mmCIF file with all atom_site columns, C-alpha atoms in Angstrom:
data_model
loop_
_atom_site.group_PDB
_atom_site.id
_atom_site.type_symbol
_atom_site.label_atom_id
_atom_site.label_alt_id
_atom_site.label_comp_id
_atom_site.label_asym_id
_atom_site.label_entity_id
_atom_site.label_seq_id
_atom_site.pdbx_PDB_ins_code
_atom_site.Cartn_x
_atom_site.Cartn_y
_atom_site.Cartn_z
_atom_site.occupancy
_atom_site.B_iso_or_equiv
_atom_site.pdbx_formal_charge
_atom_site.auth_seq_id
_atom_site.auth_comp_id
_atom_site.auth_asym_id
_atom_site.auth_atom_id
_atom_site.pdbx_PDB_model_num
ATOM 1   C CA . GLN A 1 1   ? -9.037 -13.901 4.632   1.00 0.00 ? 77  GLN A CA 1
ATOM 2   C CA . VAL A 1 2   ? -5.432 -15.108 5.376   1.00 0.00 ? 78  VAL A CA 1
ATOM 3   C CA . GLN A 1 3   ? -5.400 -14.202 9.017   1.00 0.00 ? 79  GLN A CA 1
ATOM 4   C CA . LEU A 1 4   ? -3.038 -14.834 11.707  1.00 0.00 ? 80  LEU A CA 1
ATOM 5   C CA . VAL A 1 5   ? -3.493 -13.263 14.834  1.00 0.00 ? 81  VAL A CA 1
ATOM 6   C CA . GLN A 1 6   ? -1.238 -13.015 17.829  1.00 0.00 ? 82  GLN A CA 1
ATOM 7   C CA . SER A 1 7   ? -1.821 -12.620 22.250  1.00 0.00 ? 83  SER A CA 1
ATOM 8   C CA . GLY A 1 8   ? -1.511 -9.869  23.772  1.00 0.00 ? 84  GLY A CA 1
ATOM 9   C CA . ALA A 1 9   ? 1.946  -8.196  25.177  1.00 0.00 ? 85  ALA A CA 1
ATOM 10  C CA . GLU A 1 10  ? 3.157  -9.866  28.131  1.00 0.00 ? 86  GLU A CA 1
ATOM 11  C CA . VAL A 1 11  ? 6.044  -8.365  30.608  1.00 0.00 ? 87  VAL A CA 1
ATOM 12  C CA . LYS A 1 12  ? 8.139  -10.732 32.092  1.00 0.00 ? 88  LYS A CA 1
ATOM 13  C CA . LYS A 1 13  ? 10.689 -10.881 35.284  1.00 0.00 ? 89  LYS A CA 1
ATOM 14  C CA . PRO A 1 14  ? 14.103 -12.778 35.116  1.00 0.00 ? 90  PRO A CA 1
ATOM 15  C CA . GLY A 1 15  ? 13.720 -16.081 34.624  1.00 0.00 ? 91  GLY A CA 1
ATOM 16  C CA . ALA A 1 16  ? 10.455 -16.618 34.187  1.00 0.00 ? 92  ALA A CA 1
ATOM 17  C CA . SER A 1 17  ? 8.952  -18.279 31.425  1.00 0.00 ? 93  SER A CA 1
ATOM 18  C CA . VAL A 1 18  ? 6.150  -17.400 28.061  1.00 0.00 ? 94  VAL A CA 1
ATOM 19  C CA . LYS A 1 19  ? 3.734  -18.471 26.068  1.00 0.00 ? 95  LYS A CA 1
ATOM 20  C CA . GLY A 1 20  ? 2.593  -17.006 23.367  1.00 0.00 ? 96  GLY A CA 1
ATOM 21  C CA . SER A 1 21  ? -0.544 -17.905 20.704  1.00 0.00 ? 97  SER A CA 1
ATOM 22  C CA . CYS A 1 22  ? -1.793 -17.394 17.558  1.00 0.00 ? 98  CYS A CA 1
ATOM 23  C CA . LYS A 1 23  ? -4.879 -17.994 16.139  1.00 0.00 ? 99  LYS A CA 1
ATOM 24  C CA . THR A 1 24  ? -4.916 -18.340 12.350  1.00 0.00 ? 100 THR A CA 1
ATOM 25  C CA . SER A 1 25  ? -7.952 -18.638 10.016  1.00 0.00 ? 101 SER A CA 1
ATOM 26  C CA . GLY A 1 26  ? -8.893 -18.940 6.188   1.00 0.00 ? 102 GLY A CA 1
ATOM 27  C CA . TYR A 1 27  ? -6.518 -21.778 4.988   1.00 0.00 ? 103 TYR A CA 1
ATOM 28  C CA . SER A 1 28  ? -6.171 -25.355 5.663   1.00 0.00 ? 104 SER A CA 1
ATOM 29  C CA . PHE A 1 29  ? -4.510 -25.514 9.415   1.00 0.00 ? 105 PHE A CA 1
ATOM 30  C CA . THR A 1 30  ? -2.770 -28.677 9.110   1.00 0.00 ? 106 THR A CA 1
ATOM 31  C CA . TRP A 1 31  ? -1.761 -28.384 5.332   1.00 0.00 ? 107 TRP A CA 1
ATOM 32  C CA . TYR A 1 32  ? 1.683  -25.221 6.665   1.00 0.00 ? 108 TYR A CA 1
ATOM 33  C CA . PRO A 1 33  ? 4.080  -24.863 8.757   1.00 0.00 ? 109 PRO A CA 1
ATOM 34  C CA . MET A 1 34  ? 4.701  -22.306 11.575  1.00 0.00 ? 110 MET A CA 1
ATOM 35  C CA . HIS A 1 35  ? 7.872  -20.273 12.110  1.00 0.00 ? 111 HIS A CA 1
ATOM 36  C CA . TRP A 1 36  ? 8.612  -18.036 15.313  1.00 0.00 ? 112 TRP A CA 1
ATOM 37  C CA . VAL A 1 37  ? 10.681 -15.622 14.084  1.00 0.00 ? 113 VAL A CA 1
ATOM 38  C CA . ARG A 1 38  ? 11.542 -12.053 17.111  1.00 0.00 ? 114 ARG A CA 1
ATOM 39  C CA . GLN A 1 39  ? 13.145 -9.245  16.486  1.00 0.00 ? 115 GLN A CA 1
ATOM 40  C CA . ALA A 1 40  ? 14.342 -7.110  19.428  1.00 0.00 ? 116 ALA A CA 1
ATOM 41  C CA . PRO A 1 41  ? 14.580 -3.163  19.964  1.00 0.00 ? 117 PRO A CA 1
ATOM 42  C CA . GLY A 1 42  ? 16.534 -1.895  16.278  1.00 0.00 ? 118 GLY A CA 1
ATOM 43  C CA . GLN A 1 43  ? 17.867 -5.567  16.080  1.00 0.00 ? 119 GLN A CA 1
ATOM 44  C CA . ARG A 1 44  ? 17.504 -7.943  12.598  1.00 0.00 ? 120 ARG A CA 1
ATOM 45  C CA . LEU A 1 45  ? 14.441 -10.551 12.013  1.00 0.00 ? 121 LEU A CA 1
ATOM 46  C CA . GLU A 1 46  ? 15.979 -13.514 14.421  1.00 0.00 ? 122 GLU A CA 1
ATOM 47  C CA . TRP A 1 47  ? 14.003 -17.110 13.381  1.00 0.00 ? 123 TRP A CA 1
ATOM 48  C CA . MET A 1 48  ? 13.292 -18.833 15.900  1.00 0.00 ? 124 MET A CA 1
ATOM 49  C CA . GLY A 1 49  ? 12.246 -22.183 15.044  1.00 0.00 ? 125 GLY A CA 1
ATOM 50  C CA . TRP A 1 50  ? 9.189  -23.989 13.212  1.00 0.00 ? 126 TRP A CA 1
ATOM 51  C CA . ILE A 1 51  ? 6.212  -26.995 13.320  1.00 0.00 ? 127 ILE A CA 1
ATOM 52  C CA . ASN A 1 52  ? 5.282  -28.837 10.629  1.00 0.00 ? 128 ASN A CA 1
ATOM 53  C CA . THR A 1 53  ? 1.366  -27.927 11.739  1.00 0.00 ? 129 THR A CA 1
ATOM 54  C CA . GLY A 1 54  ? 0.218  -32.119 10.075  1.00 0.00 ? 130 GLY A CA 1
ATOM 55  C CA . ASN A 1 55  ? 2.137  -34.464 12.321  1.00 0.00 ? 131 ASN A CA 1
ATOM 56  C CA . GLY A 1 56  ? 3.520  -30.801 15.128  1.00 0.00 ? 132 GLY A CA 1
ATOM 57  C CA . ASP A 1 57  ? 7.803  -31.559 14.165  1.00 0.00 ? 133 ASP A CA 1
ATOM 58  C CA . THR A 1 58  ? 9.544  -29.090 15.143  1.00 0.00 ? 134 THR A CA 1
ATOM 59  C CA . ARG A 1 59  ? 13.316 -27.763 14.438  1.00 0.00 ? 135 ARG A CA 1
ATOM 60  C CA . TYR A 1 60  ? 14.829 -25.403 16.289  1.00 0.00 ? 136 TYR A CA 1
ATOM 61  C CA . SER A 1 61  ? 16.962 -22.318 15.965  1.00 0.00 ? 137 SER A CA 1
ATOM 62  C CA . GLN A 1 62  ? 20.271 -23.603 18.574  1.00 0.00 ? 138 GLN A CA 1
ATOM 63  C CA . LYS A 1 63  ? 20.614 -20.637 20.222  1.00 0.00 ? 139 LYS A CA 1
ATOM 64  C CA . PHE A 1 64  ? 16.964 -21.266 21.377  1.00 0.00 ? 140 PHE A CA 1
ATOM 65  C CA . GLN A 1 65  ? 17.089 -25.486 21.785  1.00 0.00 ? 141 GLN A CA 1
ATOM 66  C CA . GLY A 1 66  ? 16.607 -25.690 25.098  1.00 0.00 ? 142 GLY A CA 1
ATOM 67  C CA . ARG A 1 67  ? 14.731 -22.875 25.650  1.00 0.00 ? 143 ARG A CA 1
ATOM 68  C CA . VAL A 1 68  ? 11.892 -23.106 23.669  1.00 0.00 ? 144 VAL A CA 1
ATOM 69  C CA . THR A 1 69  ? 8.993  -25.038 22.317  1.00 0.00 ? 145 THR A CA 1
ATOM 70  C CA . ILE A 1 70  ? 6.651  -23.873 19.831  1.00 0.00 ? 146 ILE A CA 1
ATOM 71  C CA . THR A 1 71  ? 3.698  -26.764 19.296  1.00 0.00 ? 147 THR A CA 1
ATOM 72  C CA . ARG A 1 72  ? -0.323 -27.232 18.546  1.00 0.00 ? 148 ARG A CA 1
ATOM 73  C CA . ASP A 1 73  ? -3.662 -27.575 19.117  1.00 0.00 ? 149 ASP A CA 1
ATOM 74  C CA . THR A 1 74  ? -5.317 -28.665 15.853  1.00 0.00 ? 150 THR A CA 1
ATOM 75  C CA . SER A 1 75  ? -9.328 -28.063 16.408  1.00 0.00 ? 151 SER A CA 1
ATOM 76  C CA . ALA A 1 76  ? -7.921 -25.290 17.604  1.00 0.00 ? 152 ALA A CA 1
ATOM 77  C CA . SER A 1 77  ? -6.382 -24.003 14.731  1.00 0.00 ? 153 SER A CA 1
ATOM 78  C CA . THR A 1 78  ? -3.506 -21.923 16.618  1.00 0.00 ? 154 THR A CA 1
ATOM 79  C CA . VAL A 1 79  ? -0.097 -22.507 17.307  1.00 0.00 ? 155 VAL A CA 1
ATOM 80  C CA . TYR A 1 80  ? 1.590  -21.565 20.326  1.00 0.00 ? 156 TYR A CA 1
ATOM 81  C CA . MET A 1 81  ? 5.102  -20.985 21.171  1.00 0.00 ? 157 MET A CA 1
ATOM 82  C CA . GLU A 1 82  ? 6.773  -20.850 24.822  1.00 0.00 ? 158 GLU A CA 1
ATOM 83  C CA . LEU A 1 83  ? 9.913  -18.951 25.441  1.00 0.00 ? 159 LEU A CA 1
ATOM 84  C CA . SER A 1 84  ? 11.454 -20.081 29.071  1.00 0.00 ? 160 SER A CA 1
ATOM 85  C CA . SER A 1 85  ? 13.895 -18.265 31.651  1.00 0.00 ? 161 SER A CA 1
ATOM 86  C CA . LEU A 1 86  ? 13.992 -15.320 30.161  1.00 0.00 ? 162 LEU A CA 1
ATOM 87  C CA . ARG A 1 87  ? 16.538 -12.472 30.394  1.00 0.00 ? 163 ARG A CA 1
ATOM 88  C CA . SER A 1 88  ? 16.976 -8.938  29.308  1.00 0.00 ? 164 SER A CA 1
ATOM 89  C CA . GLU A 1 89  ? 18.067 -9.360  25.975  1.00 0.00 ? 165 GLU A CA 1
ATOM 90  C CA . ASP A 1 90  ? 14.538 -11.597 25.489  1.00 0.00 ? 166 ASP A CA 1
ATOM 91  C CA . THR A 1 91  ? 12.492 -8.097  25.179  1.00 0.00 ? 167 THR A CA 1
ATOM 92  C CA . ALA A 1 92  ? 11.321 -8.218  21.214  1.00 0.00 ? 168 ALA A CA 1
ATOM 93  C CA . VAL A 1 93  ? 8.767  -8.327  19.986  1.00 0.00 ? 169 VAL A CA 1
ATOM 94  C CA . TYR A 1 94  ? 8.541  -11.987 18.859  1.00 0.00 ? 170 TYR A CA 1
ATOM 95  C CA . TYR A 1 95  ? 6.069  -13.058 15.035  1.00 0.00 ? 171 TYR A CA 1
ATOM 96  C CA . CYS A 1 96  ? 4.758  -16.217 14.116  1.00 0.00 ? 172 CYS A CA 1
ATOM 97  C CA . ALA A 1 97  ? 4.586  -16.244 10.621  1.00 0.00 ? 173 ALA A CA 1
ATOM 98  C CA . THR A 1 98  ? 3.775  -19.078 8.066   1.00 0.00 ? 174 THR A CA 1
ATOM 99  C CA . ASN A 1 99  ? 3.933  -19.735 4.347   1.00 0.00 ? 175 ASN A CA 1
ATOM 100 C CA . VAL A 1 100 ? 0.090  -20.508 2.144   1.00 0.00 ? 176 VAL A CA 1
ATOM 101 C CA . GLY A 1 101 ? 1.037  -18.288 -1.259  1.00 0.00 ? 177 GLY A CA 1
ATOM 102 C CA . ALA A 1 102 ? 4.487  -18.211 -0.707  1.00 0.00 ? 178 ALA A CA 1
ATOM 103 C CA . THR A 1 103 ? 7.348  -20.781 -1.267  1.00 0.00 ? 179 THR A CA 1
ATOM 104 C CA . ALA A 1 104 ? 8.135  -17.837 1.767   1.00 0.00 ? 180 ALA A CA 1
ATOM 105 C CA . PHE A 1 105 ? 6.701  -15.720 5.040   1.00 0.00 ? 181 PHE A CA 1
ATOM 106 C CA . ASP A 1 106 ? 3.835  -14.778 2.795   1.00 0.00 ? 182 ASP A CA 1
ATOM 107 C CA . VAL A 1 107 ? 1.555  -14.159 5.758   1.00 0.00 ? 183 VAL A CA 1
ATOM 108 C CA . TRP A 1 108 ? 2.547  -12.154 8.916   1.00 0.00 ? 184 TRP A CA 1
ATOM 109 C CA . GLY A 1 109 ? 1.433  -12.515 13.045  1.00 0.00 ? 185 GLY A CA 1
ATOM 110 C CA . GLN A 1 110 ? 0.275  -7.945  14.557  1.00 0.00 ? 186 GLN A CA 1
ATOM 111 C CA . GLY A 1 111 ? 3.645  -9.483  16.633  1.00 0.00 ? 187 GLY A CA 1
ATOM 112 C CA . THR A 1 112 ? 3.741  -9.709  20.485  1.00 0.00 ? 188 THR A CA 1
ATOM 113 C CA . MET A 1 113 ? 5.770  -7.653  22.700  1.00 0.00 ? 189 MET A CA 1
ATOM 114 C CA . VAL A 1 114 ? 7.251  -8.968  25.048  1.00 0.00 ? 190 VAL A CA 1
ATOM 115 C CA . THR A 1 115 ? 9.929  -6.993  28.208  1.00 0.00 ? 191 THR A CA 1
ATOM 116 C CA . VAL A 1 116 ? 10.760 -9.177  30.257  1.00 0.00 ? 192 VAL A CA 1
ATOM 117 C CA . SER A 1 117 ? 12.635 -6.811  33.508  1.00 0.00 ? 193 SER A CA 1
ATOM 118 C CA . SER A 1 118 ? 12.958 -6.824  36.661  1.00 0.00 ? 194 SER A CA 1
ATOM 119 C CA . GLU B 2 1   ? 25.136 -21.015 9.226   1.00 0.00 ? 213 GLU B CA 1
ATOM 120 C CA . ILE B 2 2   ? 24.656 -18.773 6.562   1.00 0.00 ? 214 ILE B CA 1
ATOM 121 C CA . VAL B 2 3   ? 25.544 -15.341 7.567   1.00 0.00 ? 215 VAL B CA 1
ATOM 122 C CA . LEU B 2 4   ? 23.275 -12.323 4.950   1.00 0.00 ? 216 LEU B CA 1
ATOM 123 C CA . THR B 2 5   ? 25.513 -8.532  4.882   1.00 0.00 ? 217 THR B CA 1
ATOM 124 C CA . GLN B 2 6   ? 23.023 -6.848  3.381   1.00 0.00 ? 218 GLN B CA 1
ATOM 125 C CA . SER B 2 7   ? 25.278 -2.998  1.860   1.00 0.00 ? 219 SER B CA 1
ATOM 126 C CA . PRO B 2 8   ? 24.624 -0.405  2.128   1.00 0.00 ? 220 PRO B CA 1
ATOM 127 C CA . GLY B 2 9   ? 22.922 0.044   5.839   1.00 0.00 ? 221 GLY B CA 1
ATOM 128 C CA . THR B 2 10  ? 21.329 3.480   5.190   1.00 0.00 ? 222 THR B CA 1
ATOM 129 C CA . LEU B 2 11  ? 20.182 4.479   1.567   1.00 0.00 ? 223 LEU B CA 1
ATOM 130 C CA . SER B 2 12  ? 18.970 8.377   1.127   1.00 0.00 ? 224 SER B CA 1
ATOM 131 C CA . LEU B 2 13  ? 17.760 9.074   -1.821  1.00 0.00 ? 225 LEU B CA 1
ATOM 132 C CA . SER B 2 14  ? 14.038 11.175  -2.945  1.00 0.00 ? 226 SER B CA 1
ATOM 133 C CA . PRO B 2 15  ? 10.796 10.069  -4.869  1.00 0.00 ? 227 PRO B CA 1
ATOM 134 C CA . GLY B 2 16  ? 11.495 9.300   -8.322  1.00 0.00 ? 228 GLY B CA 1
ATOM 135 C CA . GLU B 2 17  ? 14.283 7.878   -6.800  1.00 0.00 ? 229 GLU B CA 1
ATOM 136 C CA . ARG B 2 18  ? 16.100 4.461   -8.191  1.00 0.00 ? 230 ARG B CA 1
ATOM 137 C CA . ALA B 2 19  ? 17.386 1.753   -5.429  1.00 0.00 ? 231 ALA B CA 1
ATOM 138 C CA . THR B 2 20  ? 19.261 -0.759  -5.601  1.00 0.00 ? 232 THR B CA 1
ATOM 139 C CA . LEU B 2 21  ? 19.912 -2.963  -2.237  1.00 0.00 ? 233 LEU B CA 1
ATOM 140 C CA . SER B 2 22  ? 22.599 -5.460  -1.923  1.00 0.00 ? 234 SER B CA 1
ATOM 141 C CA . CYS B 2 23  ? 22.421 -9.005  0.200   1.00 0.00 ? 235 CYS B CA 1
ATOM 142 C CA . ARG B 2 24  ? 25.752 -11.298 0.152   1.00 0.00 ? 236 ARG B CA 1
ATOM 143 C CA . ALA B 2 25  ? 25.780 -14.840 1.444   1.00 0.00 ? 237 ALA B CA 1
ATOM 144 C CA . SER B 2 26  ? 28.765 -16.590 3.712   1.00 0.00 ? 238 SER B CA 1
ATOM 145 C CA . GLN B 2 27  ? 27.869 -19.092 1.139   1.00 0.00 ? 239 GLN B CA 1
ATOM 146 C CA . SER B 2 28  ? 25.857 -20.219 -1.770  1.00 0.00 ? 240 SER B CA 1
ATOM 147 C CA . VAL B 2 29  ? 22.291 -19.528 -1.811  1.00 0.00 ? 241 VAL B CA 1
ATOM 148 C CA . SER B 2 30  ? 19.645 -22.045 -4.023  1.00 0.00 ? 242 SER B CA 1
ATOM 149 C CA . SER B 2 31  ? 18.319 -18.847 -5.334  1.00 0.00 ? 243 SER B CA 1
ATOM 150 C CA . THR B 2 32  ? 14.573 -20.904 -4.910  1.00 0.00 ? 244 THR B CA 1
ATOM 151 C CA . TYR B 2 33  ? 15.135 -19.748 -0.968  1.00 0.00 ? 245 TYR B CA 1
ATOM 152 C CA . LEU B 2 34  ? 16.058 -16.336 -1.421  1.00 0.00 ? 246 LEU B CA 1
ATOM 153 C CA . ALA B 2 35  ? 13.258 -13.688 -0.777  1.00 0.00 ? 247 ALA B CA 1
ATOM 154 C CA . TRP B 2 36  ? 13.249 -9.800  0.551   1.00 0.00 ? 248 TRP B CA 1
ATOM 155 C CA . TYR B 2 37  ? 10.802 -8.294  3.048   1.00 0.00 ? 249 TYR B CA 1
ATOM 156 C CA . GLN B 2 38  ? 9.855  -4.131  3.901   1.00 0.00 ? 250 GLN B CA 1
ATOM 157 C CA . GLN B 2 39  ? 9.403  -3.366  7.410   1.00 0.00 ? 251 GLN B CA 1
ATOM 158 C CA . LYS B 2 40  ? 7.505  -0.152  8.400   1.00 0.00 ? 252 LYS B CA 1
ATOM 159 C CA . PRO B 2 41  ? 7.982  1.023   11.590  1.00 0.00 ? 253 PRO B CA 1
ATOM 160 C CA . GLY B 2 42  ? 5.742  -0.531  14.441  1.00 0.00 ? 254 GLY B CA 1
ATOM 161 C CA . GLN B 2 43  ? 4.577  -3.044  11.464  1.00 0.00 ? 255 GLN B CA 1
ATOM 162 C CA . ALA B 2 44  ? 5.669  -6.417  10.808  1.00 0.00 ? 256 ALA B CA 1
ATOM 163 C CA . PRO B 2 45  ? 7.500  -7.636  7.454   1.00 0.00 ? 257 PRO B CA 1
ATOM 164 C CA . ARG B 2 46  ? 5.604  -7.867  4.474   1.00 0.00 ? 258 ARG B CA 1
ATOM 165 C CA . LEU B 2 47  ? 7.126  -9.943  1.544   1.00 0.00 ? 259 LEU B CA 1
ATOM 166 C CA . LEU B 2 48  ? 8.150  -8.574  -1.835  1.00 0.00 ? 260 LEU B CA 1
ATOM 167 C CA . ILE B 2 49  ? 9.684  -10.944 -3.468  1.00 0.00 ? 261 ILE B CA 1
ATOM 168 C CA . TYR B 2 50  ? 10.508 -14.918 -2.924  1.00 0.00 ? 262 TYR B CA 1
ATOM 169 C CA . GLY B 2 51  ? 12.434 -17.296 -5.249  1.00 0.00 ? 263 GLY B CA 1
ATOM 170 C CA . ALA B 2 52  ? 14.485 -14.574 -5.699  1.00 0.00 ? 264 ALA B CA 1
ATOM 171 C CA . SER B 2 53  ? 12.670 -12.904 -8.601  1.00 0.00 ? 265 SER B CA 1
ATOM 172 C CA . SER B 2 54  ? 8.781  -13.484 -7.908  1.00 0.00 ? 266 SER B CA 1
ATOM 173 C CA . ARG B 2 55  ? 6.996  -10.879 -6.825  1.00 0.00 ? 267 ARG B CA 1
ATOM 174 C CA . ALA B 2 56  ? 4.813  -11.633 -3.828  1.00 0.00 ? 268 ALA B CA 1
ATOM 175 C CA . THR B 2 57  ? 1.032  -11.318 -4.735  1.00 0.00 ? 269 THR B CA 1
ATOM 176 C CA . GLY B 2 58  ? -0.135 -7.355  -4.954  1.00 0.00 ? 270 GLY B CA 1
ATOM 177 C CA . ILE B 2 59  ? 3.064  -6.743  -5.117  1.00 0.00 ? 271 ILE B CA 1
ATOM 178 C CA . PRO B 2 60  ? 3.823  -3.177  -7.658  1.00 0.00 ? 272 PRO B CA 1
ATOM 179 C CA . ASP B 2 61  ? 7.027  -3.871  -10.802 1.00 0.00 ? 273 ASP B CA 1
ATOM 180 C CA . ARG B 2 62  ? 8.659  -1.269  -9.147  1.00 0.00 ? 274 ARG B CA 1
ATOM 181 C CA . PHE B 2 63  ? 10.464 -3.569  -7.615  1.00 0.00 ? 275 PHE B CA 1
ATOM 182 C CA . SER B 2 64  ? 12.477 -6.731  -9.483  1.00 0.00 ? 276 SER B CA 1
ATOM 183 C CA . GLY B 2 65  ? 15.015 -8.461  -7.618  1.00 0.00 ? 277 GLY B CA 1
ATOM 184 C CA . SER B 2 66  ? 18.036 -10.403 -8.661  1.00 0.00 ? 278 SER B CA 1
ATOM 185 C CA . GLY B 2 67  ? 20.937 -12.265 -8.638  1.00 0.00 ? 279 GLY B CA 1
ATOM 186 C CA . SER B 2 68  ? 22.632 -15.892 -8.051  1.00 0.00 ? 280 SER B CA 1
ATOM 187 C CA . GLY B 2 69  ? 23.965 -17.795 -5.735  1.00 0.00 ? 281 GLY B CA 1
ATOM 188 C CA . THR B 2 70  ? 25.518 -15.219 -2.843  1.00 0.00 ? 282 THR B CA 1
ATOM 189 C CA . ASP B 2 71  ? 24.611 -12.052 -5.026  1.00 0.00 ? 283 ASP B CA 1
ATOM 190 C CA . PHE B 2 72  ? 21.429 -10.546 -4.956  1.00 0.00 ? 284 PHE B CA 1
ATOM 191 C CA . THR B 2 73  ? 19.980 -7.164  -5.312  1.00 0.00 ? 285 THR B CA 1
ATOM 192 C CA . LEU B 2 74  ? 16.016 -5.821  -4.432  1.00 0.00 ? 286 LEU B CA 1
ATOM 193 C CA . THR B 2 75  ? 16.065 -2.940  -7.023  1.00 0.00 ? 287 THR B CA 1
ATOM 194 C CA . ILE B 2 76  ? 12.901 -0.801  -7.048  1.00 0.00 ? 288 ILE B CA 1
ATOM 195 C CA . SER B 2 77  ? 12.918 1.457   -10.054 1.00 0.00 ? 289 SER B CA 1
ATOM 196 C CA . ARG B 2 78  ? 11.128 4.275   -9.291  1.00 0.00 ? 290 ARG B CA 1
ATOM 197 C CA . LEU B 2 79  ? 10.665 5.045   -5.392  1.00 0.00 ? 291 LEU B CA 1
ATOM 198 C CA . GLU B 2 80  ? 7.625  6.039   -4.537  1.00 0.00 ? 292 GLU B CA 1
ATOM 199 C CA . PRO B 2 81  ? 6.499  8.068   -0.765  1.00 0.00 ? 293 PRO B CA 1
ATOM 200 C CA . GLU B 2 82  ? 5.633  5.210   0.692   1.00 0.00 ? 294 GLU B CA 1
ATOM 201 C CA . ASP B 2 83  ? 8.567  2.485   0.118   1.00 0.00 ? 295 ASP B CA 1
ATOM 202 C CA . PHE B 2 84  ? 10.689 4.873   2.316   1.00 0.00 ? 296 PHE B CA 1
ATOM 203 C CA . ALA B 2 85  ? 11.196 2.209   4.621   1.00 0.00 ? 297 ALA B CA 1
ATOM 204 C CA . VAL B 2 86  ? 13.672 -0.712  6.511   1.00 0.00 ? 298 VAL B CA 1
ATOM 205 C CA . TYR B 2 87  ? 14.765 -3.862  3.687   1.00 0.00 ? 299 TYR B CA 1
ATOM 206 C CA . TYR B 2 88  ? 15.497 -7.887  4.880   1.00 0.00 ? 300 TYR B CA 1
ATOM 207 C CA . CYS B 2 89  ? 16.893 -10.401 2.291   1.00 0.00 ? 301 CYS B CA 1
ATOM 208 C CA . GLN B 2 90  ? 16.060 -13.651 3.846   1.00 0.00 ? 302 GLN B CA 1
ATOM 209 C CA . GLN B 2 91  ? 16.692 -17.222 2.975   1.00 0.00 ? 303 GLN B CA 1
ATOM 210 C CA . HIS B 2 92  ? 15.145 -20.128 4.625   1.00 0.00 ? 304 HIS B CA 1
ATOM 211 C CA . GLY B 2 93  ? 16.902 -22.891 3.269   1.00 0.00 ? 305 GLY B CA 1
ATOM 212 C CA . THR B 2 94  ? 16.831 -26.759 3.630   1.00 0.00 ? 306 THR B CA 1
ATOM 213 C CA . SER B 2 95  ? 18.915 -26.810 6.767   1.00 0.00 ? 307 SER B CA 1
ATOM 214 C CA . PRO B 2 96  ? 18.328 -24.784 9.752   1.00 0.00 ? 308 PRO B CA 1
ATOM 215 C CA . PRO B 2 97  ? 18.174 -21.753 10.958  1.00 0.00 ? 309 PRO B CA 1
ATOM 216 C CA . LEU B 2 98  ? 16.866 -19.527 7.857   1.00 0.00 ? 310 LEU B CA 1
ATOM 217 C CA . THR B 2 99  ? 19.122 -15.900 8.481   1.00 0.00 ? 311 THR B CA 1
ATOM 218 C CA . PHE B 2 100 ? 18.079 -12.852 7.952   1.00 0.00 ? 312 PHE B CA 1
ATOM 219 C CA . GLY B 2 101 ? 20.047 -10.059 6.663   1.00 0.00 ? 313 GLY B CA 1
ATOM 220 C CA . GLY B 2 102 ? 21.258 -7.160  8.717   1.00 0.00 ? 314 GLY B CA 1
ATOM 221 C CA . GLY B 2 103 ? 18.495 -4.548  6.689   1.00 0.00 ? 315 GLY B CA 1
ATOM 222 C CA . THR B 2 104 ? 18.541 -1.258  4.348   1.00 0.00 ? 316 THR B CA 1
ATOM 223 C CA . LYS B 2 105 ? 16.923 1.723   5.589   1.00 0.00 ? 317 LYS B CA 1
ATOM 224 C CA . VAL B 2 106 ? 15.691 3.625   2.404   1.00 0.00 ? 318 VAL B CA 1
ATOM 225 C CA . GLU B 2 107 ? 15.498 6.798   3.356   1.00 0.00 ? 319 GLU B CA 1
ATOM 226 C CA . ILE B 2 108 ? 14.074 10.172  1.890   1.00 0.00 ? 320 ILE B CA 1
ATOM 227 C CA . LYS B 2 109 ? 17.166 12.219  1.263   1.00 0.00 ? 321 LYS B CA 1
#
């Protein structure tokens, strides 16, 4: 079945970077884009950016421009999201999500909790 | 950026009752790009409705979506115990950023 499995929780200090992974299975990796969405505690979902897994093109939310980098490894069917210059406000659950069977995000990873604390 | 405003913030209802959730956009959204999600504590969101009115795979027919332009509605015809959760609308048009509404919490009265 279609599945997205994300890397484990991280604890980082302010100013550091974090890189999470999203390993896919059950579908043709390069046929569908991958998005990253985060959710701070008690807050709404927030879209960060996406990658065209076929050609590697990316598009980021202006809010994260310059701090976020989304990449992919087609041989491993895995997408990565790196966020730099972390601050306490970046404490959140980070999700990868894609649209395989619908036009919206019908498949989600389980989420990665990132805690930024000194 | 398209801002999505959901109302009410919290809806207190009993099982078996009808729930009507609203999502208003700051500018017109193509129906093709309007979706609804359900999220329970500690879980990832689950797609309920895409294209404003199409149910995602496996979603019961008590969930329905409607609307166009700037006003969209999610209706749950008869609430089941497992429907008490937070619901988000999303617009995922061709011009980033994609945005989500602030959510409506449906709680047991």
